[in-house]
């Protein structure tokens, strides 16, 4: 982010002008504030031009003046608060921040602990507004697929404050496998799969109005909407009406709200029914009846063979060309794969890409899949921590892998990690003894090596480098087995 800021003195009595550009950039504010403090400019003499870009007539640059004292000492929590508050649209925010800085550095070091102080109170209010606005953006940004460009999505969103730079890293983590852009009236951000790029604001009409997923999402929403739990006041506070225009489900809300009362009455009057099992799960060892990649993919999407389907977002099926000669089998999708629906797009996938790249192997020629096709995790706060699948999960998922292999009939199968190797060779396979050499399967030859996530887990850099070198060395066998 640019740290552009001009600090102008307009004469001793006219006060001093400071400008933050762009006007949501906390770092630009910090540089200006620090300069003003060092030059001894008291808060009442400093005029912040945060939102005006008008040139200042006959201005003198303050940074031409020598600093008269060292930089200010402030509460350690202040920089983060200031960075948040800088995004607020309140025109007085920079003056407030500078006043607080001045007071902390001039003998009130514990000022932020005084919640009753009017400046501190205001600071907290502005910071809370930014947190709330960021939270709403995370909850109510809705991406729509760009017509004719599969995997490219655009969302239109109107935040109350200038929070795009703050929320962009969240979306980059959450939708790492998609190509997306968020347009707002003042700024846009786009993710190309590797980096975030920022640009000027846009218009609502620049984003697709709806996409093919909309009807599906509305049907889902209408089904999970529980009229008995409806609290319209709470709903409007949690989902303020200003966001409704971007939400596909909002079109349903007037009808759902209107019908809620009669539906609850009907529910209450209905005779109680004994609970039913929701979905009859097939026995884990039952064979998969369908054949052919597409049919297997569709059937796997509704898999209930083990309990992992329930907390996971979706089945992550294999991906690659249907005529691939090489199949790479991993353990199970991770967080990024579960969210994007594609195998090996998270950190382990990126390490695998690096190793393949170094060996001159083109990933687009390979079929990538997993022994277990649902993400197994443990919730920890907002994070989902990977858990190894158990033998029962591997067994239940094996028919999908078998059908994938039967449809693809590859020449070479590469197993990444012990779970994949045991799914392919059987539970007696010992990875560290059997890695790095060819093993015969009925119709193909197979190779096992360590999992890239295991390489990444090595804490000591030297050990990690050695683990990576061994991983690449094992994969060199694959390179040698591939034509061209
Ligand atoms: N690890 C795996 O084994 N598979 C993936 O798809 C991602 C991470």
Tab-separated table of C-alpha atoms and ligand atoms in Angstrom:
chain	number	residue	atom	x	y	z
A	1	UNK	CA	0.000	0.000	0.000
A	2	UNK	CA	1.385	3.383	-0.843
A	3	UNK	CA	2.603	5.513	1.979
A	4	UNK	CA	1.949	8.813	0.343
A	5	UNK	CA	1.386	11.808	2.462
A	6	UNK	CA	2.147	15.455	2.261
A	7	UNK	CA	2.411	17.528	5.313
A	8	UNK	CA	2.136	21.224	4.630
A	9	UNK	CA	2.696	24.228	6.795
A	10	UNK	CA	0.591	27.165	5.691
A	11	UNK	CA	2.240	29.709	7.899
A	12	UNK	CA	2.792	29.902	11.626
A	13	UNK	CA	-0.711	31.038	12.524
A	14	UNK	CA	-2.656	29.364	9.751
A	15	UNK	CA	-2.001	25.974	11.224
A	16	UNK	CA	-0.430	22.995	9.555
A	17	UNK	CA	-2.067	20.718	7.029
A	18	UNK	CA	-1.592	16.974	6.919
A	19	UNK	CA	-2.939	14.729	4.209
A	20	UNK	CA	-3.428	10.967	4.290
A	21	UNK	CA	-3.426	9.390	0.868
A	22	UNK	CA	-5.204	7.105	0.264
A	23	UNK	CA	-7.543	8.252	3.008
A	24	UNK	CA	-7.924	4.782	4.574
A	25	UNK	CA	-4.214	4.083	4.859
A	26	UNK	CA	-3.273	3.754	8.533
A	27	UNK	CA	0.410	3.608	7.696
A	28	UNK	CA	0.216	6.914	5.795
A	29	UNK	CA	-1.536	8.443	8.814
A	30	UNK	CA	1.146	7.077	11.140
A	31	UNK	CA	3.943	8.653	9.105
A	32	UNK	CA	2.178	12.013	9.101
A	33	UNK	CA	1.389	11.876	12.798
A	34	UNK	CA	4.939	10.934	13.671
A	35	UNK	CA	6.311	13.808	11.602
A	36	UNK	CA	3.901	16.276	13.186
A	37	UNK	CA	4.775	15.062	16.694
A	38	UNK	CA	8.505	15.300	16.029
A	39	UNK	CA	8.036	18.846	14.705
A	40	UNK	CA	6.053	19.714	17.862
A	41	UNK	CA	2.759	20.530	16.100
A	42	UNK	CA	0.012	20.477	18.744
A	43	UNK	CA	-3.326	18.801	17.843
A	44	UNK	CA	-5.214	22.092	17.699
A	45	UNK	CA	-2.776	23.424	15.044
A	46	UNK	CA	-2.949	20.336	12.841
A	47	UNK	CA	-5.602	20.265	10.124
A	48	UNK	CA	-6.189	16.835	8.590
A	49	UNK	CA	-7.210	16.842	4.948
A	50	UNK	CA	-8.018	13.145	5.099
A	51	UNK	CA	-10.729	13.134	2.493
A	52	UNK	CA	-10.053	16.270	0.493
A	53	UNK	CA	-7.602	16.136	-2.328
A	54	UNK	CA	-7.683	19.892	-2.906
A	55	UNK	CA	-4.180	21.370	-3.307
A	56	UNK	CA	-3.266	23.775	-0.573
A	57	UNK	CA	-2.342	27.215	-1.781
A	58	UNK	CA	1.023	28.613	-0.716
A	59	UNK	CA	1.726	25.584	1.411
A	60	UNK	CA	5.100	24.843	2.892
A	61	UNK	CA	6.135	21.228	3.305
A	62	UNK	CA	6.490	20.388	6.963
A	63	UNK	CA	8.950	17.618	6.267
A	64	UNK	CA	11.382	20.380	5.296
A	65	UNK	CA	11.381	21.371	8.988
A	66	UNK	CA	13.885	19.577	11.177
A	67	UNK	CA	12.494	17.215	13.830
A	68	UNK	CA	12.726	18.773	17.278
A	69	UNK	CA	12.305	15.642	19.354
A	70	UNK	CA	12.338	11.825	19.121
A	71	UNK	CA	9.328	9.816	17.876
A	72	UNK	CA	6.360	9.455	20.274
A	73	UNK	CA	5.987	6.572	22.732
A	74	UNK	CA	2.441	5.188	22.744
A	75	UNK	CA	0.473	2.236	24.090
A	76	UNK	CA	1.403	-0.973	22.212
A	77	UNK	CA	-2.272	-1.511	21.309
A	78	UNK	CA	-2.588	1.889	19.644
A	79	UNK	CA	-1.084	1.216	16.175
A	80	UNK	CA	-3.557	-1.601	15.431
A	81	UNK	CA	-6.475	0.517	16.681
A	82	UNK	CA	-5.304	3.459	14.592
A	83	UNK	CA	-4.961	1.267	11.484
A	84	UNK	CA	-8.563	0.108	11.932
A	85	UNK	CA	-9.970	3.564	12.700
A	86	UNK	CA	-8.204	5.045	9.655
A	87	UNK	CA	-10.702	3.069	7.533
A	88	UNK	CA	-13.682	4.785	9.137
A	89	UNK	CA	-15.532	7.410	7.096
A	90	UNK	CA	-15.746	9.843	10.029
A	91	UNK	CA	-13.906	12.985	8.815
A	92	UNK	CA	-12.693	13.634	12.375
A	93	UNK	CA	-10.933	10.277	12.756
A	94	UNK	CA	-7.394	11.473	12.026
A	95	UNK	CA	-7.711	14.428	14.385
A	96	UNK	CA	-9.005	12.097	17.095
A	97	UNK	CA	-6.125	9.677	16.578
A	98	UNK	CA	-3.550	12.438	16.668
A	99	UNK	CA	-5.064	13.911	19.827
A	100	UNK	CA	-4.820	10.495	21.477
A	101	UNK	CA	-1.251	10.045	20.302
A	102	UNK	CA	-0.315	13.478	21.587
A	103	UNK	CA	-1.880	12.839	24.986
A	104	UNK	CA	-0.283	9.400	25.394
A	105	UNK	CA	3.128	10.716	24.452
A	106	UNK	CA	2.760	13.826	26.653
A	107	UNK	CA	2.301	12.174	30.039
A	108	UNK	CA	-0.817	9.981	29.776
A	109	UNK	CA	0.757	6.642	28.793
A	110	UNK	CA	-2.172	4.583	30.149
A	111	UNK	CA	-4.845	6.714	28.504
A	112	UNK	CA	-6.355	3.850	26.497
A	113	UNK	CA	-7.314	2.066	29.720
A	114	UNK	CA	-9.651	4.955	30.657
A	115	UNK	CA	-12.856	3.854	28.958
A	116	UNK	CA	-14.739	6.910	30.297
A	117	UNK	CA	-12.427	9.376	28.564
A	118	UNK	CA	-14.441	10.921	25.676
A	119	UNK	CA	-11.585	10.479	23.152
A	120	UNK	CA	-11.010	6.862	24.166
A	121	UNK	CA	-14.740	6.181	24.117
A	122	UNK	CA	-14.981	7.594	20.585
A	123	UNK	CA	-11.935	5.582	19.472
A	124	UNK	CA	-13.552	2.367	20.702
A	125	UNK	CA	-16.829	3.211	18.952
A	126	UNK	CA	-15.108	3.813	15.625
A	127	UNK	CA	-13.019	0.667	15.974
A	128	UNK	CA	-16.114	-1.399	16.769
A	129	UNK	CA	-17.838	0.011	13.675
A	130	UNK	CA	-14.928	-1.172	11.531
A	131	UNK	CA	-14.990	-4.623	13.103
A	132	UNK	CA	-18.715	-4.880	12.513
A	133	UNK	CA	-18.434	-3.684	8.923
A	134	UNK	CA	-15.642	-6.217	8.231
A	135	UNK	CA	-17.707	-8.970	9.818
A	136	UNK	CA	-20.703	-8.070	7.662
A	137	UNK	CA	-18.557	-8.107	4.535
A	138	UNK	CA	-17.287	-11.592	5.389
A	139	UNK	CA	-20.853	-12.756	5.963
A	140	UNK	CA	-22.628	-11.039	3.072
A	141	UNK	CA	-20.246	-10.881	0.135
A	142	UNK	CA	-21.786	-13.183	-2.494
A	143	UNK	CA	-19.730	-14.189	-5.504
A	144	UNK	CA	-21.408	-14.795	-8.849
A	145	UNK	CA	-19.797	-16.759	-11.633
A	146	UNK	CA	-18.743	-14.644	-14.615
A	147	UNK	CA	-20.704	-15.858	-17.665
A	148	UNK	CA	-18.470	-17.785	-20.047
A	149	UNK	CA	-15.535	-17.875	-17.606
A	150	UNK	CA	-15.811	-20.915	-15.370
A	151	UNK	CA	-14.087	-20.540	-12.020
A	152	UNK	CA	-14.113	-16.705	-12.238
A	153	UNK	CA	-16.351	-14.937	-9.755
A	154	UNK	CA	-17.287	-11.339	-9.026
A	155	UNK	CA	-19.091	-9.895	-6.020
A	156	UNK	CA	-20.578	-6.449	-5.562
A	157	UNK	CA	-20.562	-5.121	-2.027
A	158	UNK	CA	-21.238	-1.744	-0.422
A	159	UNK	CA	-19.382	-1.453	2.865
A	160	UNK	CA	-20.114	1.421	5.215
A	161	UNK	CA	-16.382	2.107	5.643
A	162	UNK	CA	-13.171	1.708	3.620
A	163	UNK	CA	-12.438	-1.845	4.673
A	164	UNK	CA	-11.536	-3.542	1.389
A	165	UNK	CA	-7.816	-3.761	2.198
A	166	UNK	CA	-8.570	-5.211	5.627
A	167	UNK	CA	-10.900	-7.973	4.473
A	168	UNK	CA	-9.100	-8.958	1.255
A	169	UNK	CA	-6.617	-11.383	2.946
A	170	UNK	CA	-9.552	-13.236	4.541
A	171	UNK	CA	-11.133	-13.875	1.125
A	172	UNK	CA	-7.758	-14.850	-0.359
A	173	UNK	CA	-7.386	-17.530	2.327
A	174	UNK	CA	-10.968	-18.690	2.191
A	175	UNK	CA	-11.314	-18.818	-1.608
A	176	UNK	CA	-7.706	-19.580	-2.471
A	177	UNK	CA	-8.673	-21.915	-5.305
A	178	UNK	CA	-11.014	-19.494	-7.087
A	179	UNK	CA	-10.312	-16.461	-9.250
A	180	UNK	CA	-12.425	-13.687	-7.796
A	181	UNK	CA	-12.938	-9.955	-7.541
A	182	UNK	CA	-14.858	-7.870	-5.045
A	183	UNK	CA	-16.119	-4.543	-6.362
A	184	UNK	CA	-17.147	-1.744	-4.043
A	185	UNK	CA	-18.015	1.859	-4.862
A	186	UNK	CA	-14.597	3.137	-3.741
A	187	UNK	CA	-12.131	0.315	-4.421
A	188	UNK	CA	-11.858	-3.139	-5.926
A	189	UNK	CA	-9.711	-6.132	-5.150
A	190	UNK	CA	-8.994	-9.200	-7.250
A	191	UNK	CA	-7.345	-12.540	-6.493
A	192	UNK	CA	-5.668	-14.408	-9.362
A	193	UNK	CA	-4.840	-17.519	-7.351
A	194	UNK	CA	-1.485	-16.158	-6.231
A	195	UNK	CA	-1.685	-12.495	-5.331
A	196	UNK	CA	-4.140	-9.769	-4.468
A	197	UNK	CA	-4.400	-6.741	-6.756
A	198	UNK	CA	-6.207	-3.525	-5.843
A	199	UNK	CA	-7.856	-1.056	-8.198
A	200	UNK	CA	-10.435	1.721	-8.391
A	201	UNK	CA	-14.055	1.328	-7.379
A	202	UNK	CA	-16.724	-0.035	-9.683
A	203	UNK	CA	-20.437	-0.113	-10.267
A	204	UNK	CA	-23.054	-2.616	-9.330
A	205	UNK	CA	-23.649	-3.286	-13.032
A	206	UNK	CA	-20.022	-4.491	-13.413
A	207	UNK	CA	-20.841	-7.642	-11.409
A	208	UNK	CA	-23.086	-10.425	-12.745
A	209	UNK	CA	-26.627	-10.041	-11.394
A	210	UNK	CA	-27.040	-13.767	-10.798
A	211	UNK	CA	-25.555	-17.080	-11.807
A	212	UNK	CA	-26.460	-20.709	-12.261
A	213	UNK	CA	-25.891	-21.486	-8.570
A	214	UNK	CA	-28.514	-18.993	-7.451
A	215	UNK	CA	-31.561	-21.224	-7.784
A	216	UNK	CA	-29.732	-24.039	-5.998
A	217	UNK	CA	-28.746	-21.761	-3.153
A	218	UNK	CA	-32.276	-20.369	-2.841
A	219	UNK	CA	-33.733	-23.874	-2.735
A	220	UNK	CA	-31.235	-24.785	-0.025
A	221	UNK	CA	-31.958	-21.617	1.965
A	222	UNK	CA	-35.716	-22.100	1.760
A	223	UNK	CA	-35.253	-25.642	3.056
A	224	UNK	CA	-33.064	-24.796	6.007
A	225	UNK	CA	-35.165	-21.756	6.977
A	226	UNK	CA	-36.830	-22.701	10.238
A	227	UNK	CA	-39.965	-20.603	10.828
A	228	UNK	CA	-40.129	-21.736	14.459
A	229	UNK	CA	-36.790	-20.051	15.190
A	230	UNK	CA	-37.579	-16.809	13.397
A	231	UNK	CA	-36.850	-13.620	15.302
A	232	UNK	CA	-37.393	-10.771	12.810
A	233	UNK	CA	-35.793	-8.097	15.030
A	234	UNK	CA	-32.657	-10.141	15.548
A	235	UNK	CA	-32.629	-11.088	11.895
A	236	UNK	CA	-32.742	-7.478	10.741
A	237	UNK	CA	-29.965	-6.548	13.143
A	238	UNK	CA	-27.766	-9.476	12.080
A	239	UNK	CA	-28.605	-9.127	8.407
A	240	UNK	CA	-29.313	-5.396	7.935
A	241	UNK	CA	-31.583	-4.648	5.027
A	242	UNK	CA	-28.910	-2.616	3.219
A	243	UNK	CA	-27.141	-5.897	2.391
A	244	UNK	CA	-30.224	-7.653	1.084
A	245	UNK	CA	-29.822	-6.453	-2.477
A	246	UNK	CA	-26.630	-8.502	-2.846
A	247	UNK	CA	-28.039	-11.669	-1.308
A	248	UNK	CA	-29.798	-14.228	-3.498
A	249	UNK	CA	-31.749	-15.500	-0.498
A	250	UNK	CA	-33.107	-12.003	0.219
A	251	UNK	CA	-35.615	-12.384	-2.630
A	252	UNK	CA	-37.206	-15.181	-0.614
A	253	UNK	CA	-37.286	-13.376	2.714
A	254	UNK	CA	-40.540	-11.402	2.384
A	255	UNK	CA	-42.437	-14.591	1.536
A	256	UNK	CA	-40.655	-16.682	4.172
A	257	UNK	CA	-41.321	-14.033	6.812
A	258	UNK	CA	-44.964	-13.707	5.808
A	259	UNK	CA	-45.532	-17.450	5.842
A	260	UNK	CA	-43.601	-18.130	9.052
A	261	UNK	CA	-46.553	-17.665	11.445
A	262	UNK	CA	-48.997	-19.967	9.612
A	263	UNK	CA	-46.238	-22.552	9.103
A	264	UNK	CA	-45.436	-22.631	12.815
A	265	UNK	CA	-49.124	-23.049	13.651
A	266	UNK	CA	-49.413	-25.962	11.227
A	267	UNK	CA	-46.284	-27.541	12.716
A	268	UNK	CA	-47.673	-27.218	16.238
A	269	UNK	CA	-50.991	-28.766	15.236
A	270	UNK	CA	-49.469	-31.742	13.437
A	271	UNK	CA	-49.446	-35.035	15.353
A	272	UNK	CA	-45.939	-35.918	16.568
A	273	UNK	CA	-44.023	-38.310	14.321
A	274	UNK	CA	-41.347	-40.728	15.454
A	275	UNK	CA	-37.873	-39.554	14.403
A	276	UNK	CA	-36.677	-40.907	11.070
A	277	UNK	CA	-33.154	-41.724	10.060
A	278	UNK	CA	-32.170	-38.908	7.787
A	279	UNK	CA	-30.164	-40.735	5.174
A	280	UNK	CA	-29.786	-44.457	4.987
A	281	UNK	CA	-26.014	-44.958	4.842
A	282	UNK	CA	-24.731	-47.858	2.766
A	283	UNK	CA	-22.421	-50.309	4.494
A	284	UNK	CA	-18.870	-48.946	4.215
A	285	UNK	CA	-17.661	-52.058	2.432
A	286	UNK	CA	-20.481	-52.086	-0.158
A	287	UNK	CA	-19.103	-51.826	-3.695
A	288	UNK	CA	-19.799	-48.745	-5.784
A	289	UNK	CA	-22.316	-49.715	-8.437
A	290	UNK	CA	-21.661	-46.975	-10.988
A	291	UNK	CA	-18.785	-46.942	-13.466
A	292	UNK	CA	-17.103	-44.298	-15.613
A	293	UNK	CA	-15.458	-41.157	-14.310
A	294	UNK	CA	-18.409	-38.786	-14.578
A	295	UNK	CA	-20.918	-41.208	-13.065
A	296	UNK	CA	-18.524	-42.008	-10.225
A	297	UNK	CA	-17.887	-38.311	-9.602
A	298	UNK	CA	-21.618	-37.603	-9.352
A	299	UNK	CA	-22.234	-40.590	-7.076
A	300	UNK	CA	-19.270	-39.679	-4.854
A	301	UNK	CA	-20.662	-36.168	-4.408
A	302	UNK	CA	-23.532	-37.700	-2.403
A	303	UNK	CA	-21.334	-40.160	-0.473
A	304	UNK	CA	-22.522	-41.091	3.036
A	305	UNK	CA	-20.376	-44.194	3.503
A	306	UNK	CA	-18.687	-42.837	6.617
A	307	UNK	CA	-19.450	-39.917	8.959
A	308	UNK	CA	-16.839	-37.610	7.426
A	309	UNK	CA	-19.312	-36.247	4.864
A	310	UNK	CA	-21.306	-34.383	7.473
A	311	UNK	CA	-18.953	-31.708	8.803
A	312	UNK	CA	-17.072	-31.412	5.489
A	313	UNK	CA	-18.175	-28.885	2.882
A	314	UNK	CA	-18.156	-31.305	-0.028
A	315	UNK	CA	-16.658	-34.403	-1.595
A	316	UNK	CA	-13.382	-33.497	-3.276
A	317	UNK	CA	-13.154	-35.815	-6.243
A	318	UNK	CA	-10.084	-36.375	-8.416
A	319	UNK	CA	-9.175	-33.907	-11.126
A	320	UNK	CA	-7.170	-34.054	-14.337
A	321	UNK	CA	-7.431	-35.250	-17.933
A	322	UNK	CA	-9.511	-38.391	-18.444
A	323	UNK	CA	-6.640	-39.876	-20.496
A	324	UNK	CA	-3.971	-39.222	-17.837
A	325	UNK	CA	-1.321	-41.946	-17.743
A	326	UNK	CA	-0.282	-41.057	-14.192
A	327	UNK	CA	-2.488	-40.903	-11.107
A	328	UNK	CA	-1.239	-39.190	-7.957
A	329	UNK	CA	-3.029	-40.280	-4.793
A	330	UNK	CA	-2.904	-38.084	-1.686
A	331	UNK	CA	-4.330	-38.621	1.761
A	332	UNK	CA	-7.441	-36.427	2.014
A	333	UNK	CA	-8.429	-32.881	1.067
A	334	UNK	CA	-7.258	-30.138	3.414
A	335	UNK	CA	-8.998	-26.914	4.373
A	336	UNK	CA	-8.369	-25.152	1.034
A	337	UNK	CA	-9.376	-28.222	-0.973
A	338	UNK	CA	-12.567	-28.658	1.042
A	339	UNK	CA	-13.546	-25.053	0.389
A	340	UNK	CA	-12.594	-24.957	-3.276
A	341	UNK	CA	-13.634	-28.521	-4.183
A	342	UNK	CA	-10.301	-29.182	-5.931
A	343	UNK	CA	-7.477	-31.481	-4.784
A	344	UNK	CA	-4.018	-30.176	-3.946
A	345	UNK	CA	-4.629	-26.443	-4.101
A	346	UNK	CA	-3.480	-25.607	-0.547
A	347	UNK	CA	0.055	-25.454	0.888
A	348	UNK	CA	0.798	-29.174	0.368
A	349	UNK	CA	-0.419	-28.877	-3.233
A	350	UNK	CA	1.825	-25.884	-3.769
A	351	UNK	CA	4.838	-27.833	-2.521
A	352	UNK	CA	3.902	-30.702	-4.803
A	353	UNK	CA	3.662	-28.228	-7.713
A	354	UNK	CA	7.107	-26.925	-6.860
A	355	UNK	CA	8.620	-30.418	-6.855
A	356	UNK	CA	6.875	-31.332	-10.134
A	357	UNK	CA	8.056	-28.056	-11.646
A	358	UNK	CA	11.659	-28.733	-10.654
A	359	UNK	CA	11.441	-32.129	-12.307
A	360	UNK	CA	9.860	-30.716	-15.456
A	361	UNK	CA	6.602	-32.639	-14.912
A	362	UNK	CA	3.512	-30.843	-16.124
A	363	UNK	CA	0.752	-31.126	-13.481
A	364	UNK	CA	-1.913	-30.669	-16.131
A	365	UNK	CA	-1.046	-34.133	-17.509
A	366	UNK	CA	-1.690	-35.858	-14.192
A	367	UNK	CA	-4.828	-37.067	-12.448
A	368	UNK	CA	-4.728	-35.918	-8.812
A	369	UNK	CA	-6.940	-37.548	-6.248
A	370	UNK	CA	-7.077	-38.668	-2.631
A	371	UNK	CA	-7.518	-41.894	-0.704
A	372	UNK	CA	-10.216	-40.218	1.410
A	373	UNK	CA	-12.440	-37.698	-0.308
A	374	UNK	CA	-13.801	-35.716	2.606
A	375	UNK	CA	-11.795	-33.360	4.832
A	376	UNK	CA	-11.422	-34.711	8.369
A	377	UNK	CA	-10.806	-31.914	10.835
A	378	UNK	CA	-11.210	-30.738	14.367
A	379	UNK	CA	-12.730	-27.265	14.878
A	380	UNK	CA	-10.458	-25.022	16.941
A	381	UNK	CA	-12.012	-21.559	17.294
A	382	UNK	CA	-12.418	-20.310	13.749
A	383	UNK	CA	-9.820	-22.739	12.415
A	384	UNK	CA	-10.230	-26.323	11.244
A	385	UNK	CA	-7.274	-28.465	12.163
A	386	UNK	CA	-6.438	-31.430	9.967
A	387	UNK	CA	-6.909	-34.883	11.540
A	388	UNK	CA	-5.602	-38.082	10.026
A	389	UNK	CA	-8.312	-40.341	8.636
A	390	UNK	CA	-8.842	-43.634	10.438
A	391	UNK	CA	-8.657	-47.096	8.878
A	392	UNK	CA	-12.493	-47.207	8.695
A	393	UNK	CA	-12.592	-43.957	6.701
A	394	UNK	CA	-9.949	-45.238	4.271
A	395	UNK	CA	-11.830	-48.507	3.864
A	396	UNK	CA	-15.158	-46.766	3.290
A	397	UNK	CA	-13.657	-44.465	0.656
A	398	UNK	CA	-11.622	-47.122	-1.140
A	399	UNK	CA	-14.341	-48.098	-3.643
A	400	UNK	CA	-14.279	-44.541	-5.050
A	401	UNK	CA	-10.545	-44.738	-5.606
A	402	UNK	CA	-10.882	-48.193	-7.112
A	403	UNK	CA	-13.504	-46.948	-9.557
A	404	UNK	CA	-11.367	-43.942	-10.439
A	405	UNK	CA	-8.409	-46.215	-11.186
A	406	UNK	CA	-10.618	-48.663	-13.108
A	407	UNK	CA	-11.941	-45.827	-15.290
A	408	UNK	CA	-8.559	-44.204	-15.891
A	409	UNK	CA	-6.441	-47.376	-16.265
A	410	UNK	CA	-3.192	-45.452	-15.618
A	411	UNK	CA	0.313	-46.801	-16.279
A	412	UNK	CA	1.679	-45.309	-13.085
A	413	UNK	CA	0.220	-44.656	-9.643
A	414	UNK	CA	2.099	-42.420	-7.202
A	415	UNK	CA	1.092	-42.573	-3.531
A	416	UNK	CA	1.851	-39.555	-1.365
A	417	UNK	CA	2.091	-40.566	2.291
A	418	UNK	CA	1.202	-43.647	4.296
A	419	UNK	CA	-2.585	-43.292	4.007
A	420	UNK	CA	-2.466	-43.243	0.216
A	421	UNK	CA	0.058	-46.089	0.114
A	422	UNK	CA	-2.052	-48.235	2.412
A	423	UNK	CA	-5.185	-47.503	0.371
A	424	UNK	CA	-3.368	-48.687	-2.754
A	425	UNK	CA	-1.086	-51.479	-1.485
A	426	UNK	CA	-3.005	-52.628	1.588
A	427	UNK	CA	-2.765	-51.863	5.291
A	428	UNK	CA	0.489	-53.858	5.707
A	429	UNK	CA	2.485	-51.395	3.575
A	430	UNK	CA	5.276	-49.607	5.480
A	431	UNK	CA	6.035	-46.295	3.826
A	432	UNK	CA	9.560	-45.654	5.051
A	433	UNK	CA	10.658	-49.164	4.029
A	434	UNK	CA	8.836	-49.170	0.686
A	435	UNK	CA	9.234	-45.590	-0.519
A	436	UNK	CA	11.271	-44.533	-3.545
A	437	UNK	CA	11.036	-47.747	-5.600
A	438	UNK	CA	8.639	-49.386	-8.000
A	439	UNK	CA	5.982	-51.867	-6.860
A	440	UNK	CA	3.786	-53.913	-9.170
A	441	UNK	CA	-0.009	-53.533	-9.197
A	442	UNK	CA	-2.306	-55.713	-11.327
A	443	UNK	CA	-2.292	-53.326	-14.336
A	444	UNK	CA	0.181	-50.620	-13.445
A	445	UNK	CA	3.320	-49.916	-11.529
A	446	UNK	CA	3.260	-47.839	-8.419
A	447	UNK	CA	5.557	-45.681	-6.393
A	448	UNK	CA	5.201	-44.385	-2.848
A	449	UNK	CA	6.830	-41.368	-1.284
A	450	UNK	CA	6.250	-39.079	1.650
A	451	UNK	CA	3.395	-36.603	1.743
A	452	UNK	CA	4.277	-32.964	0.979
A	453	UNK	CA	2.394	-31.906	4.133
A	454	UNK	CA	4.821	-34.063	6.125
A	455	UNK	CA	7.698	-32.183	4.516
A	456	UNK	CA	6.074	-28.875	5.499
A	457	UNK	CA	5.589	-30.062	9.077
A	458	UNK	CA	9.333	-30.474	9.664
A	459	UNK	CA	10.181	-27.620	11.992
A	460	UNK	CA	13.927	-27.540	11.670
A	461	UNK	CA	14.860	-25.872	8.342
A	462	UNK	CA	17.734	-28.284	7.645
A	463	UNK	CA	15.514	-31.320	8.294
A	464	UNK	CA	12.808	-29.799	6.136
A	465	UNK	CA	15.249	-29.200	3.280
A	466	UNK	CA	16.454	-32.798	3.539
A	467	UNK	CA	12.855	-34.092	3.595
A	468	UNK	CA	12.044	-32.052	0.512
A	469	UNK	CA	15.171	-33.257	-1.307
A	470	UNK	CA	14.171	-36.878	-0.547
A	471	UNK	CA	10.648	-36.217	-1.808
A	472	UNK	CA	11.978	-34.796	-5.095
A	473	UNK	CA	14.427	-37.683	-5.405
A	474	UNK	CA	11.589	-40.220	-5.077
A	475	UNK	CA	9.522	-38.347	-7.663
A	476	UNK	CA	12.479	-38.421	-10.063
A	477	UNK	CA	11.529	-42.068	-10.695
A	478	UNK	CA	8.205	-40.802	-11.985
A	479	UNK	CA	9.943	-38.314	-14.277
A	480	UNK	CA	12.037	-41.130	-15.689
A	481	UNK	CA	8.934	-43.272	-16.270
A	482	UNK	CA	7.074	-40.542	-18.133
A	483	UNK	CA	7.315	-40.229	-21.906
A	484	UNK	CA	8.949	-37.033	-23.157
B	1	LIG	N1	-3.267	-33.203	1.038
B	1	LIG	C1	-3.732	-34.257	0.353
B	1	LIG	O1	-3.379	-35.388	0.608
B	1	LIG	N2	-4.596	-34.038	-0.631
B	1	LIG	C2	-4.997	-32.830	-0.973
B	1	LIG	O2	-5.799	-32.705	-1.891
B	1	LIG	C3	-4.470	-31.734	-0.259
B	1	LIG	C4	-3.616	-31.937	0.757
